[in-house]
mmCIF file of C-alpha atoms in Angstrom:
data_model
loop_
_atom_site.group_PDB
_atom_site.id
_atom_site.type_symbol
_atom_site.label_atom_id
_atom_site.label_comp_id
_atom_site.label_asym_id
_atom_site.label_seq_id
_atom_site.Cartn_x
_atom_site.Cartn_y
_atom_site.Cartn_z
ATOM 1 C CA UNK A 14 189.055 -153.109 -106.624
ATOM 2 C CA UNK A 15 189.525 -155.725 -103.917
ATOM 3 C CA UNK A 16 189.352 -156.164 -100.174
ATOM 4 C CA UNK A 17 192.604 -156.712 -98.320
ATOM 5 C CA UNK A 18 191.171 -157.029 -94.804
ATOM 6 C CA UNK A 19 187.802 -157.508 -93.127
ATOM 7 C CA UNK A 20 187.323 -156.902 -89.401
ATOM 8 C CA UNK A 21 184.075 -157.341 -87.463
ATOM 9 C CA UNK A 22 183.090 -156.634 -83.871
ATOM 10 C CA UNK A 23 179.778 -157.983 -82.524
ATOM 11 C CA UNK A 24 178.368 -158.464 -86.017
ATOM 12 C CA UNK A 25 175.912 -161.375 -86.204
ATOM 13 C CA UNK A 26 177.762 -164.466 -84.872
ATOM 14 C CA UNK A 27 181.180 -162.809 -84.632
ATOM 15 C CA UNK A 28 182.314 -161.237 -81.324
ATOM 16 C CA UNK A 29 185.668 -160.443 -82.960
ATOM 17 C CA UNK A 30 187.052 -161.283 -86.373
ATOM 18 C CA UNK A 31 189.927 -160.076 -88.517
ATOM 19 C CA UNK A 32 190.987 -161.794 -91.729
ATOM 20 C CA UNK A 33 193.396 -160.883 -94.500
ATOM 21 C CA UNK A 34 192.169 -161.236 -98.074
ATOM 22 C CA UNK A 35 193.806 -161.035 -101.473
ATOM 23 C CA UNK A 36 192.922 -160.637 -105.110
ATOM 24 C CA UNK A 37 191.683 -163.646 -107.031
ATOM 25 C CA UNK A 38 189.297 -166.302 -105.721
ATOM 26 C CA UNK A 39 188.634 -166.914 -102.020
ATOM 27 C CA UNK A 40 186.262 -169.639 -100.840
ATOM 28 C CA UNK A 41 184.660 -169.832 -97.382
ATOM 29 C CA UNK A 42 183.390 -173.345 -96.703
ATOM 30 C CA UNK A 43 181.753 -175.098 -93.780
ATOM 31 C CA UNK A 44 178.399 -176.508 -92.666
ATOM 32 C CA UNK A 45 175.294 -174.382 -92.961
ATOM 33 C CA UNK A 46 174.559 -172.149 -89.996
ATOM 34 C CA UNK A 47 178.208 -171.593 -89.037
ATOM 35 C CA UNK A 48 178.524 -167.977 -90.229
ATOM 36 C CA UNK A 49 179.611 -168.037 -93.891
ATOM 37 C CA UNK A 50 176.804 -165.805 -95.128
ATOM 38 C CA UNK A 51 177.361 -163.437 -92.200
ATOM 39 C CA UNK A 52 180.786 -162.638 -93.684
ATOM 40 C CA UNK A 53 179.543 -161.697 -97.129
ATOM 41 C CA UNK A 54 176.553 -159.893 -95.621
ATOM 42 C CA UNK A 55 179.000 -157.658 -93.744
ATOM 43 C CA UNK A 56 180.955 -156.951 -96.931
ATOM 44 C CA UNK A 57 177.741 -156.130 -98.762
ATOM 45 C CA UNK A 58 176.692 -153.780 -95.966
ATOM 46 C CA UNK A 59 180.024 -151.949 -96.139
ATOM 47 C CA UNK A 60 179.370 -151.350 -99.840
ATOM 48 C CA UNK A 61 175.640 -150.523 -99.825
ATOM 49 C CA UNK A 62 174.646 -149.588 -96.242
ATOM 50 C CA UNK A 63 172.102 -152.389 -96.349
ATOM 51 C CA UNK A 64 171.702 -156.141 -95.880
ATOM 52 C CA UNK A 65 170.471 -158.516 -98.571
ATOM 53 C CA UNK A 66 168.786 -160.592 -95.840
ATOM 54 C CA UNK A 67 167.001 -158.196 -93.465
ATOM 55 C CA UNK A 68 165.438 -154.738 -93.760
ATOM 56 C CA UNK A 69 166.629 -153.297 -90.432
ATOM 57 C CA UNK A 70 169.952 -153.164 -88.595
ATOM 58 C CA UNK A 71 168.782 -154.733 -85.330
ATOM 59 C CA UNK A 72 169.377 -158.386 -86.306
ATOM 60 C CA UNK A 73 172.909 -157.531 -87.464
ATOM 61 C CA UNK A 74 174.126 -156.780 -83.939
ATOM 62 C CA UNK A 75 175.236 -159.841 -81.963
ATOM 63 C CA UNK A 76 172.759 -160.846 -79.274
ATOM 64 C CA UNK A 77 173.601 -159.060 -76.019
ATOM 65 C CA UNK A 78 175.756 -156.368 -77.666
ATOM 66 C CA UNK A 79 174.757 -152.706 -77.987
ATOM 67 C CA UNK A 80 176.421 -152.025 -81.324
ATOM 68 C CA UNK A 81 178.389 -153.652 -84.136
ATOM 69 C CA UNK A 82 181.467 -152.363 -85.953
ATOM 70 C CA UNK A 83 182.453 -153.289 -89.513
ATOM 71 C CA UNK A 84 185.802 -152.382 -91.064
ATOM 72 C CA UNK A 85 187.236 -153.076 -94.501
ATOM 73 C CA UNK A 86 190.570 -152.170 -96.052
ATOM 74 C CA UNK A 87 190.087 -151.652 -99.785
ATOM 75 C CA UNK A 88 192.607 -151.319 -102.605
ATOM 76 C CA UNK A 89 191.437 -149.783 -105.853
ATOM 77 C CA UNK A 90 192.414 -147.597 -108.769
ATOM 78 C CA UNK A 91 192.492 -144.537 -106.486
ATOM 79 C CA UNK A 92 194.748 -146.229 -103.903
ATOM 80 C CA UNK A 93 193.948 -147.757 -100.530
ATOM 81 C CA UNK A 94 191.166 -146.760 -98.150
ATOM 82 C CA UNK A 95 189.682 -147.838 -94.835
ATOM 83 C CA UNK A 96 185.892 -148.037 -94.562
ATOM 84 C CA UNK A 97 184.344 -148.182 -91.074
ATOM 85 C CA UNK A 98 180.683 -148.415 -90.050
ATOM 86 C CA UNK A 99 179.290 -148.483 -86.521
ATOM 87 C CA UNK A 100 175.765 -149.903 -86.339
ATOM 88 C CA UNK A 101 173.634 -148.445 -83.551
ATOM 89 C CA UNK A 102 170.083 -149.875 -83.756
ATOM 90 C CA UNK A 103 167.552 -147.252 -82.731
ATOM 91 C CA UNK A 104 170.121 -144.489 -83.086
ATOM 92 C CA UNK A 105 172.144 -142.953 -85.900
ATOM 93 C CA UNK A 106 174.867 -145.107 -87.398
ATOM 94 C CA UNK A 107 178.364 -143.673 -87.656
ATOM 95 C CA UNK A 108 180.701 -143.954 -90.625
ATOM 96 C CA UNK A 109 184.350 -143.095 -91.128
ATOM 97 C CA UNK A 110 186.477 -143.074 -94.250
ATOM 98 C CA UNK A 111 190.234 -143.243 -93.678
ATOM 99 C CA UNK A 112 189.468 -142.604 -89.973
ATOM 100 C CA UNK A 113 187.719 -139.291 -90.732
ATOM 101 C CA UNK A 114 184.048 -139.099 -89.602
ATOM 102 C CA UNK A 115 181.479 -138.415 -92.321
ATOM 103 C CA UNK A 116 178.386 -136.335 -91.597
ATOM 104 C CA UNK A 117 176.041 -138.600 -93.591
ATOM 105 C CA UNK A 118 176.342 -142.399 -93.851
ATOM 106 C CA UNK A 119 175.609 -142.317 -97.576
ATOM 107 C CA UNK A 120 178.757 -140.243 -98.166
ATOM 108 C CA UNK A 121 180.737 -143.473 -97.809
ATOM 109 C CA UNK A 122 179.024 -145.070 -100.806
ATOM 110 C CA UNK A 123 181.438 -145.757 -103.640
ATOM 111 C CA UNK A 124 184.455 -146.466 -101.440
ATOM 112 C CA UNK A 125 183.717 -150.175 -101.874
ATOM 113 C CA UNK A 126 181.666 -151.576 -104.748
ATOM 114 C CA UNK A 127 180.329 -155.114 -104.758
ATOM 115 C CA UNK A 128 178.010 -157.309 -106.797
ATOM 116 C CA UNK A 129 176.461 -159.960 -104.583
ATOM 117 C CA UNK A 130 174.506 -162.950 -105.823
ATOM 118 C CA UNK A 131 172.625 -164.970 -103.186
ATOM 119 C CA UNK A 132 169.702 -167.427 -103.078
ATOM 120 C CA UNK A 133 167.449 -164.498 -102.140
ATOM 121 C CA UNK A 134 168.007 -163.134 -105.657
ATOM 122 C CA UNK A 135 165.492 -165.613 -107.038
ATOM 123 C CA UNK A 136 162.983 -162.966 -105.907
ATOM 124 C CA UNK A 137 164.322 -160.704 -108.673
ATOM 125 C CA UNK A 138 162.508 -163.000 -111.093
ATOM 126 C CA UNK A 139 159.711 -164.537 -109.040
ATOM 127 C CA UNK A 140 159.005 -161.728 -106.569
ATOM 128 C CA UNK A 141 156.951 -158.550 -106.596
ATOM 129 C CA UNK A 142 157.844 -155.525 -108.778
ATOM 130 C CA UNK A 143 159.377 -153.825 -105.736
ATOM 131 C CA UNK A 144 162.245 -156.340 -105.820
ATOM 132 C CA UNK A 145 163.152 -155.336 -109.370
ATOM 133 C CA UNK A 146 162.767 -151.607 -108.668
ATOM 134 C CA UNK A 147 165.137 -151.987 -105.732
ATOM 135 C CA UNK A 148 167.593 -153.863 -107.958
ATOM 136 C CA UNK A 149 167.655 -150.960 -110.417
ATOM 137 C CA UNK A 150 167.989 -148.299 -107.724
ATOM 138 C CA UNK A 151 170.822 -150.107 -105.934
ATOM 139 C CA UNK A 152 172.666 -150.522 -109.225
ATOM 140 C CA UNK A 153 172.170 -146.816 -109.971
ATOM 141 C CA UNK A 154 173.807 -145.978 -106.636
ATOM 142 C CA UNK A 155 176.670 -148.359 -107.411
ATOM 143 C CA UNK A 156 177.271 -146.603 -110.737
ATOM 144 C CA UNK A 157 177.223 -143.148 -109.106
ATOM 145 C CA UNK A 158 176.635 -142.570 -105.357
ATOM 146 C CA UNK A 159 174.734 -139.309 -106.022
ATOM 147 C CA UNK A 160 171.725 -141.448 -106.936
ATOM 148 C CA UNK A 161 171.282 -142.272 -103.253
ATOM 149 C CA UNK A 162 170.282 -138.643 -102.693
ATOM 150 C CA UNK A 163 167.955 -138.631 -105.715
ATOM 151 C CA UNK A 164 166.244 -141.768 -104.437
ATOM 152 C CA UNK A 165 165.981 -140.417 -100.879
ATOM 153 C CA UNK A 166 164.461 -137.129 -102.098
ATOM 154 C CA UNK A 167 161.805 -138.970 -104.076
ATOM 155 C CA UNK A 168 160.910 -141.298 -101.202
ATOM 156 C CA UNK A 169 160.568 -138.312 -98.831
ATOM 157 C CA UNK A 170 158.180 -136.478 -101.174
ATOM 158 C CA UNK A 171 156.237 -139.696 -101.814
ATOM 159 C CA UNK A 172 155.679 -140.272 -98.085
ATOM 160 C CA UNK A 173 154.444 -136.724 -97.545
ATOM 161 C CA UNK A 174 152.178 -136.712 -100.595
ATOM 162 C CA UNK A 175 150.680 -140.080 -99.620
ATOM 163 C CA UNK A 176 149.923 -138.761 -96.123
ATOM 164 C CA UNK A 177 148.184 -135.745 -97.705
ATOM 165 C CA UNK A 178 146.111 -137.975 -100.000
ATOM 166 C CA UNK A 179 144.896 -139.997 -97.047
ATOM 167 C CA UNK A 180 144.019 -136.816 -95.171
ATOM 168 C CA UNK A 181 142.302 -135.280 -98.201
ATOM 169 C CA UNK A 182 140.305 -138.438 -98.833
ATOM 170 C CA UNK A 183 139.037 -138.400 -95.274
ATOM 171 C CA UNK A 184 137.948 -134.781 -95.791
ATOM 172 C CA UNK A 185 136.189 -135.338 -99.100
ATOM 173 C CA UNK A 186 133.124 -133.477 -97.834
ATOM 174 C CA UNK A 187 135.012 -130.162 -97.873
ATOM 175 C CA UNK A 188 133.373 -127.332 -99.820
ATOM 176 C CA UNK A 189 134.184 -123.788 -100.856
ATOM 177 C CA UNK A 190 137.452 -122.233 -99.768
ATOM 178 C CA UNK A 191 138.495 -125.270 -97.752
ATOM 179 C CA UNK A 192 138.206 -127.501 -100.814
ATOM 180 C CA UNK A 193 140.077 -124.982 -102.959
ATOM 181 C CA UNK A 194 142.874 -124.869 -100.394
ATOM 182 C CA UNK A 195 143.161 -128.666 -100.318
ATOM 183 C CA UNK A 196 143.210 -128.817 -104.124
ATOM 184 C CA UNK A 197 145.933 -126.162 -104.286
ATOM 185 C CA UNK A 198 147.998 -128.105 -101.742
ATOM 186 C CA UNK A 199 147.676 -131.306 -103.762
ATOM 187 C CA UNK A 200 148.654 -129.429 -106.930
ATOM 188 C CA UNK A 201 151.796 -128.218 -105.186
ATOM 189 C CA UNK A 202 152.688 -131.747 -104.063
ATOM 190 C CA UNK A 203 152.044 -133.055 -107.568
ATOM 191 C CA UNK A 204 154.691 -130.627 -108.764
ATOM 192 C CA UNK A 205 157.147 -131.753 -106.095
ATOM 193 C CA UNK A 206 156.578 -135.430 -106.857
ATOM 194 C CA UNK A 207 157.091 -134.835 -110.584
ATOM 195 C CA UNK A 208 160.274 -132.826 -109.976
ATOM 196 C CA UNK A 209 161.691 -135.467 -107.635
ATOM 197 C CA UNK A 210 160.521 -138.415 -109.723
ATOM 198 C CA UNK A 211 161.644 -137.293 -113.183
ATOM 199 C CA UNK A 212 165.411 -137.607 -112.521
ATOM 200 C CA UNK A 213 164.934 -141.041 -110.925
ATOM 201 C CA UNK A 214 162.797 -142.187 -113.844
ATOM 202 C CA UNK A 215 165.348 -140.874 -116.344
ATOM 203 C CA UNK A 216 168.141 -142.692 -114.518
ATOM 204 C CA UNK A 217 166.235 -145.960 -114.486
ATOM 205 C CA UNK A 218 165.377 -145.695 -118.182
ATOM 206 C CA UNK A 219 169.012 -145.059 -119.111
ATOM 207 C CA UNK A 220 170.171 -147.892 -116.858
ATOM 208 C CA UNK A 221 167.667 -150.381 -118.249
ATOM 209 C CA UNK A 222 168.766 -149.487 -121.785
ATOM 210 C CA UNK A 223 172.466 -149.918 -120.916
ATOM 211 C CA UNK A 224 171.832 -153.140 -118.990
ATOM 212 C CA UNK A 225 169.663 -154.898 -121.591
ATOM 213 C CA UNK A 226 172.414 -156.227 -123.902
ATOM 214 C CA UNK A 227 174.493 -157.362 -120.924
ATOM 215 C CA UNK A 228 171.520 -159.291 -119.496
ATOM 216 C CA UNK A 229 170.822 -160.977 -122.829
ATOM 217 C CA UNK A 230 174.475 -161.989 -123.258
ATOM 218 C CA UNK A 231 174.811 -163.239 -119.677
ATOM 219 C CA UNK A 232 171.587 -165.240 -119.866
ATOM 220 C CA UNK A 233 172.701 -166.932 -123.079
ATOM 221 C CA UNK A 234 176.085 -167.741 -121.526
ATOM 222 C CA UNK A 235 174.691 -169.142 -118.267
ATOM 223 C CA UNK A 236 171.797 -171.077 -119.790
ATOM 224 C CA UNK A 237 173.889 -172.602 -122.537
ATOM 225 C CA UNK A 238 172.276 -170.674 -125.363
ATOM 226 C CA UNK A 239 169.321 -172.951 -126.029
ATOM 227 C CA UNK A 240 167.540 -171.897 -129.207
ATOM 228 C CA UNK A 241 164.324 -169.936 -128.695
ATOM 229 C CA UNK A 242 164.939 -169.342 -124.991
ATOM 230 C CA UNK A 243 166.362 -165.822 -125.228
ATOM 231 C CA UNK A 244 165.425 -163.430 -122.442
ATOM 232 C CA UNK A 245 163.972 -159.935 -122.691
ATOM 233 C CA UNK A 246 163.887 -156.924 -120.398
ATOM 234 C CA UNK A 247 161.891 -153.693 -120.625
ATOM 235 C CA UNK A 248 161.029 -150.849 -118.274
ATOM 236 C CA UNK A 249 157.325 -150.050 -117.957
ATOM 237 C CA UNK A 250 156.532 -146.630 -116.500
ATOM 238 C CA UNK A 251 153.233 -145.768 -114.836
ATOM 239 C CA UNK A 252 153.494 -142.316 -116.435
ATOM 240 C CA UNK A 253 154.406 -143.216 -120.014
ATOM 241 C CA UNK A 254 152.744 -145.147 -122.814
ATOM 242 C CA UNK A 255 154.571 -148.346 -123.645
ATOM 243 C CA UNK A 256 155.378 -146.930 -127.078
ATOM 244 C CA UNK A 257 157.119 -143.828 -125.690
ATOM 245 C CA UNK A 258 160.821 -143.483 -126.362
ATOM 246 C CA UNK A 259 163.243 -142.168 -123.762
ATOM 247 C CA UNK A 260 162.714 -138.496 -123.003
ATOM 248 C CA UNK A 261 164.797 -135.945 -121.129
ATOM 249 C CA UNK A 262 164.097 -134.939 -117.533
ATOM 250 C CA UNK A 263 161.852 -131.889 -118.247
ATOM 251 C CA UNK A 264 159.751 -133.998 -120.624
ATOM 252 C CA UNK A 265 159.455 -136.757 -118.030
ATOM 253 C CA UNK A 266 158.404 -134.208 -115.402
ATOM 254 C CA UNK A 267 155.641 -133.001 -117.716
ATOM 255 C CA UNK A 268 154.543 -136.580 -118.366
ATOM 256 C CA UNK A 269 154.389 -137.301 -114.640
ATOM 257 C CA UNK A 270 152.297 -134.191 -113.991
ATOM 258 C CA UNK A 271 149.865 -135.156 -116.756
ATOM 259 C CA UNK A 272 149.553 -138.697 -115.446
ATOM 260 C CA UNK A 273 149.018 -137.480 -111.878
ATOM 261 C CA UNK A 274 146.216 -135.186 -113.020
ATOM 262 C CA UNK A 275 144.541 -138.127 -114.729
ATOM 263 C CA UNK A 276 144.387 -140.258 -111.579
ATOM 264 C CA UNK A 277 143.585 -137.546 -108.998
ATOM 265 C CA UNK A 278 140.068 -138.838 -108.303
ATOM 266 C CA UNK A 279 141.207 -142.450 -107.922
ATOM 267 C CA UNK A 280 144.059 -141.415 -105.651
ATOM 268 C CA UNK A 281 141.702 -139.516 -103.345
ATOM 269 C CA UNK A 282 139.325 -142.478 -103.231
ATOM 270 C CA UNK A 283 142.104 -144.939 -102.365
ATOM 271 C CA UNK A 284 144.461 -142.699 -100.382
ATOM 272 C CA UNK A 285 147.533 -143.889 -102.303
ATOM 273 C CA UNK A 286 149.819 -142.431 -104.958
ATOM 274 C CA UNK A 287 149.140 -144.276 -108.216
ATOM 275 C CA UNK A 288 151.745 -142.715 -110.504
ATOM 276 C CA UNK A 289 155.503 -142.418 -110.188
ATOM 277 C CA UNK A 290 158.684 -144.494 -110.161
ATOM 278 C CA UNK A 291 157.396 -146.389 -107.101
ATOM 279 C CA UNK A 292 154.647 -147.913 -109.327
ATOM 280 C CA UNK A 293 156.891 -148.875 -112.249
ATOM 281 C CA UNK A 294 157.990 -152.345 -113.305
ATOM 282 C CA UNK A 295 161.079 -153.912 -114.817
ATOM 283 C CA UNK A 296 159.478 -156.567 -116.996
ATOM 284 C CA UNK A 297 161.473 -159.760 -117.605
ATOM 285 C CA UNK A 298 160.627 -162.412 -120.171
ATOM 286 C CA UNK A 299 161.937 -165.721 -121.477
ATOM 287 C CA UNK A 300 160.968 -166.925 -124.945
ATOM 288 C CA UNK A 301 158.571 -163.941 -125.128
ATOM 289 C CA UNK A 302 156.640 -165.085 -122.036
ATOM 290 C CA UNK A 303 156.640 -163.258 -118.673
ATOM 291 C CA UNK A 304 159.392 -164.782 -116.546
ATOM 292 C CA UNK A 305 157.347 -164.338 -113.390
ATOM 293 C CA UNK A 306 154.889 -167.207 -113.365
ATOM 294 C CA UNK A 307 156.112 -168.934 -116.544
ATOM 295 C CA UNK A 308 159.866 -169.523 -116.146
ATOM 296 C CA UNK A 309 161.047 -172.891 -114.876
ATOM 297 C CA UNK A 310 163.233 -173.106 -111.772
ATOM 298 C CA UNK A 311 166.383 -173.435 -113.870
ATOM 299 C CA UNK A 312 165.369 -170.580 -116.156
ATOM 300 C CA UNK A 313 164.623 -168.367 -113.151
ATOM 301 C CA UNK A 314 168.055 -169.077 -111.669
ATOM 302 C CA UNK A 315 169.727 -168.357 -114.998
ATOM 303 C CA UNK A 316 167.880 -165.051 -115.341
ATOM 304 C CA UNK A 317 168.636 -163.984 -111.766
ATOM 305 C CA UNK A 318 172.290 -164.797 -112.364
ATOM 306 C CA UNK A 319 172.187 -162.881 -115.644
ATOM 307 C CA UNK A 320 170.923 -159.748 -113.866
ATOM 308 C CA UNK A 321 173.836 -159.848 -111.417
ATOM 309 C CA UNK A 322 176.418 -160.725 -114.062
ATOM 310 C CA UNK A 323 175.103 -157.886 -116.222
ATOM 311 C CA UNK A 324 175.483 -155.543 -113.238
ATOM 312 C CA UNK A 325 179.091 -156.676 -112.873
ATOM 313 C CA UNK A 326 179.762 -156.160 -116.597
ATOM 314 C CA UNK A 327 178.239 -152.666 -116.493
ATOM 315 C CA UNK A 328 180.194 -151.594 -113.413
ATOM 316 C CA UNK A 329 183.512 -152.869 -114.705
ATOM 317 C CA UNK A 330 183.136 -150.587 -117.747
ATOM 318 C CA UNK A 331 184.457 -147.883 -115.390
ATOM 319 C CA UNK A 332 187.830 -149.675 -115.691
ATOM 320 C CA UNK A 333 187.625 -151.091 -112.165
ATOM 321 C CA UNK A 334 186.101 -154.435 -111.225
ATOM 322 C CA UNK A 335 183.722 -154.458 -108.263
ATOM 323 C CA UNK A 336 184.171 -157.273 -105.746
ATOM 324 C CA UNK A 337 182.079 -160.229 -106.935
ATOM 325 C CA UNK A 338 180.388 -162.265 -104.184
ATOM 326 C CA UNK A 339 178.698 -165.630 -104.778
ATOM 327 C CA UNK A 340 176.867 -166.714 -101.633
ATOM 328 C CA UNK A 341 175.871 -170.391 -101.642
ATOM 329 C CA UNK A 342 175.152 -170.224 -105.374
ATOM 330 C CA UNK A 343 176.768 -173.366 -106.784
ATOM 331 C CA UNK A 344 174.681 -175.739 -104.673
ATOM 332 C CA UNK A 345 171.564 -174.444 -106.451
ATOM 333 C CA UNK A 346 172.873 -175.019 -109.993
ATOM 334 C CA UNK A 347 173.235 -178.078 -112.169
ATOM 335 C CA UNK A 348 176.688 -179.066 -113.387
ATOM 336 C CA UNK A 349 176.378 -177.264 -116.713
ATOM 337 C CA UNK A 350 175.331 -173.966 -115.165
ATOM 338 C CA UNK A 351 178.039 -174.291 -112.485
ATOM 339 C CA UNK A 352 180.773 -174.676 -115.054
ATOM 340 C CA UNK A 353 179.487 -171.902 -117.293
ATOM 341 C CA UNK A 354 179.144 -169.501 -114.353
ATOM 342 C CA UNK A 355 182.644 -170.344 -113.137
ATOM 343 C CA UNK A 356 184.090 -169.637 -116.568
ATOM 344 C CA UNK A 357 182.321 -166.268 -116.691
ATOM 345 C CA UNK A 358 183.577 -165.019 -113.301
ATOM 346 C CA UNK A 359 187.047 -166.548 -113.115
ATOM 347 C CA UNK A 360 188.675 -163.442 -114.579
ATOM 348 C CA UNK A 361 187.258 -161.000 -112.008
ATOM 349 C CA UNK A 362 189.785 -159.152 -109.842
ATOM 350 C CA UNK A 363 188.315 -160.591 -106.629
ATOM 351 C CA UNK A 364 185.711 -163.336 -106.240
ATOM 352 C CA UNK A 365 184.425 -164.322 -102.791
ATOM 353 C CA UNK A 366 182.525 -167.603 -102.610
ATOM 354 C CA UNK A 367 180.660 -169.391 -99.832
ATOM 355 C CA UNK A 368 179.880 -173.082 -100.113
ATOM 356 C CA UNK A 369 178.746 -175.756 -97.668
ATOM 357 C CA UNK A 370 180.432 -178.401 -99.825
ATOM 358 C CA UNK A 371 183.803 -177.325 -101.330
ATOM 359 C CA UNK A 372 183.385 -179.875 -104.138
ATOM 360 C CA UNK A 373 180.428 -177.827 -105.441
ATOM 361 C CA UNK A 374 182.867 -175.092 -106.521
ATOM 362 C CA UNK A 375 184.337 -175.816 -109.993
ATOM 363 C CA UNK A 376 188.075 -176.411 -110.135
ATOM 364 C CA UNK A 377 188.627 -173.343 -112.334
ATOM 365 C CA UNK A 378 187.809 -171.244 -109.255
ATOM 366 C CA UNK A 379 190.587 -172.707 -107.137
ATOM 367 C CA UNK A 380 192.219 -170.167 -104.829
ATOM 368 C CA UNK A 381 192.559 -169.233 -101.165
ATOM 369 C CA UNK A 382 190.353 -171.291 -98.855
ATOM 370 C CA UNK A 383 188.974 -170.619 -95.384
ATOM 371 C CA UNK A 384 186.955 -172.916 -93.136
ATOM 372 C CA UNK A 385 184.116 -171.379 -91.120
ATOM 373 C CA UNK A 386 183.046 -173.228 -87.982
ATOM 374 C CA UNK A 387 181.259 -172.022 -84.837
ATOM 375 C CA UNK A 388 182.014 -168.374 -85.528
ATOM 376 C CA UNK A 389 185.723 -169.002 -86.185
ATOM 377 C CA UNK A 390 187.375 -168.492 -89.577
ATOM 378 C CA UNK A 391 190.617 -170.336 -90.239
ATOM 379 C CA UNK A 392 192.871 -170.291 -93.286
ATOM 380 C CA UNK A 393 193.358 -173.698 -94.917
ATOM 381 C CA UNK A 394 197.045 -174.306 -95.394
#
């Protein structure tokens, strides 16, 4: 899969932009602050319906404009397609695939698949557990778009159950029939949370198992394979004992219900949901020590890179490479890691690179070059 054209209207720093792209390596270079990352952010949004830099759509619309439009022409195993997204902050976004409107934005997921590595990805190693949960969920969606609905269903039930817990905690003085009614309502929501959470938990467990060997191999390749510095990865569920093997969805639903029953009193006291996929952790380690808090800067970069490279390896098992995006990555790496990373990605169908200093990009990744300056993108030569 690769992009053949990207067109933007009022996105970030670009009033209007249209550029032709090809397979192989393309590098966007220019001083910082000129709009390089805005380009790859737009491509990432077209693939995932989200930005790797901000949580809301408002900042994506150029100052003074009411909306932004993103378009991408994509060529893949199933032929060519045109992906279009209209961003309307404060209102519903609109999406079209091959010029046909889609009723739900998430129905466009899968038309373009990307793996994006950016400086923000250091948070995958050093950040809170939520960063790693989001990494898993976004990769699930990339493997099969239906997971977007599974994730949305769970988040909806979680919000409603949390609101009920807060309300029930505030009414802890209830007695008699009123208390019985509140208990019955919580029991019903426990069932809904378990039913919605079990498929998501099963998907994450399968994904973590499939990803683990790819992460180990990528970390060894990027880090140079120093003896004793191997990395580890395991999924820790708030509903399962660490010794539990993978179970099917009905068994996971039962486990969630049992765990919820065990924390009911604590949940009412605190007004929060203490069990479920939203409380789980993807644990990362280097040399048998937790990566978060113990890994050096170089080790953390290598592990973050390994997670993205493993994602790429897993997705390309479907016989179609996703678009690989490296946003300002080489400036953060030493020469050895630069060269090893370049060797690993040089065979991808399409690699898009941003770099403030073109010399930071290893020669093996020579290809098409664009210069980005003051919101203008020009082809070099």
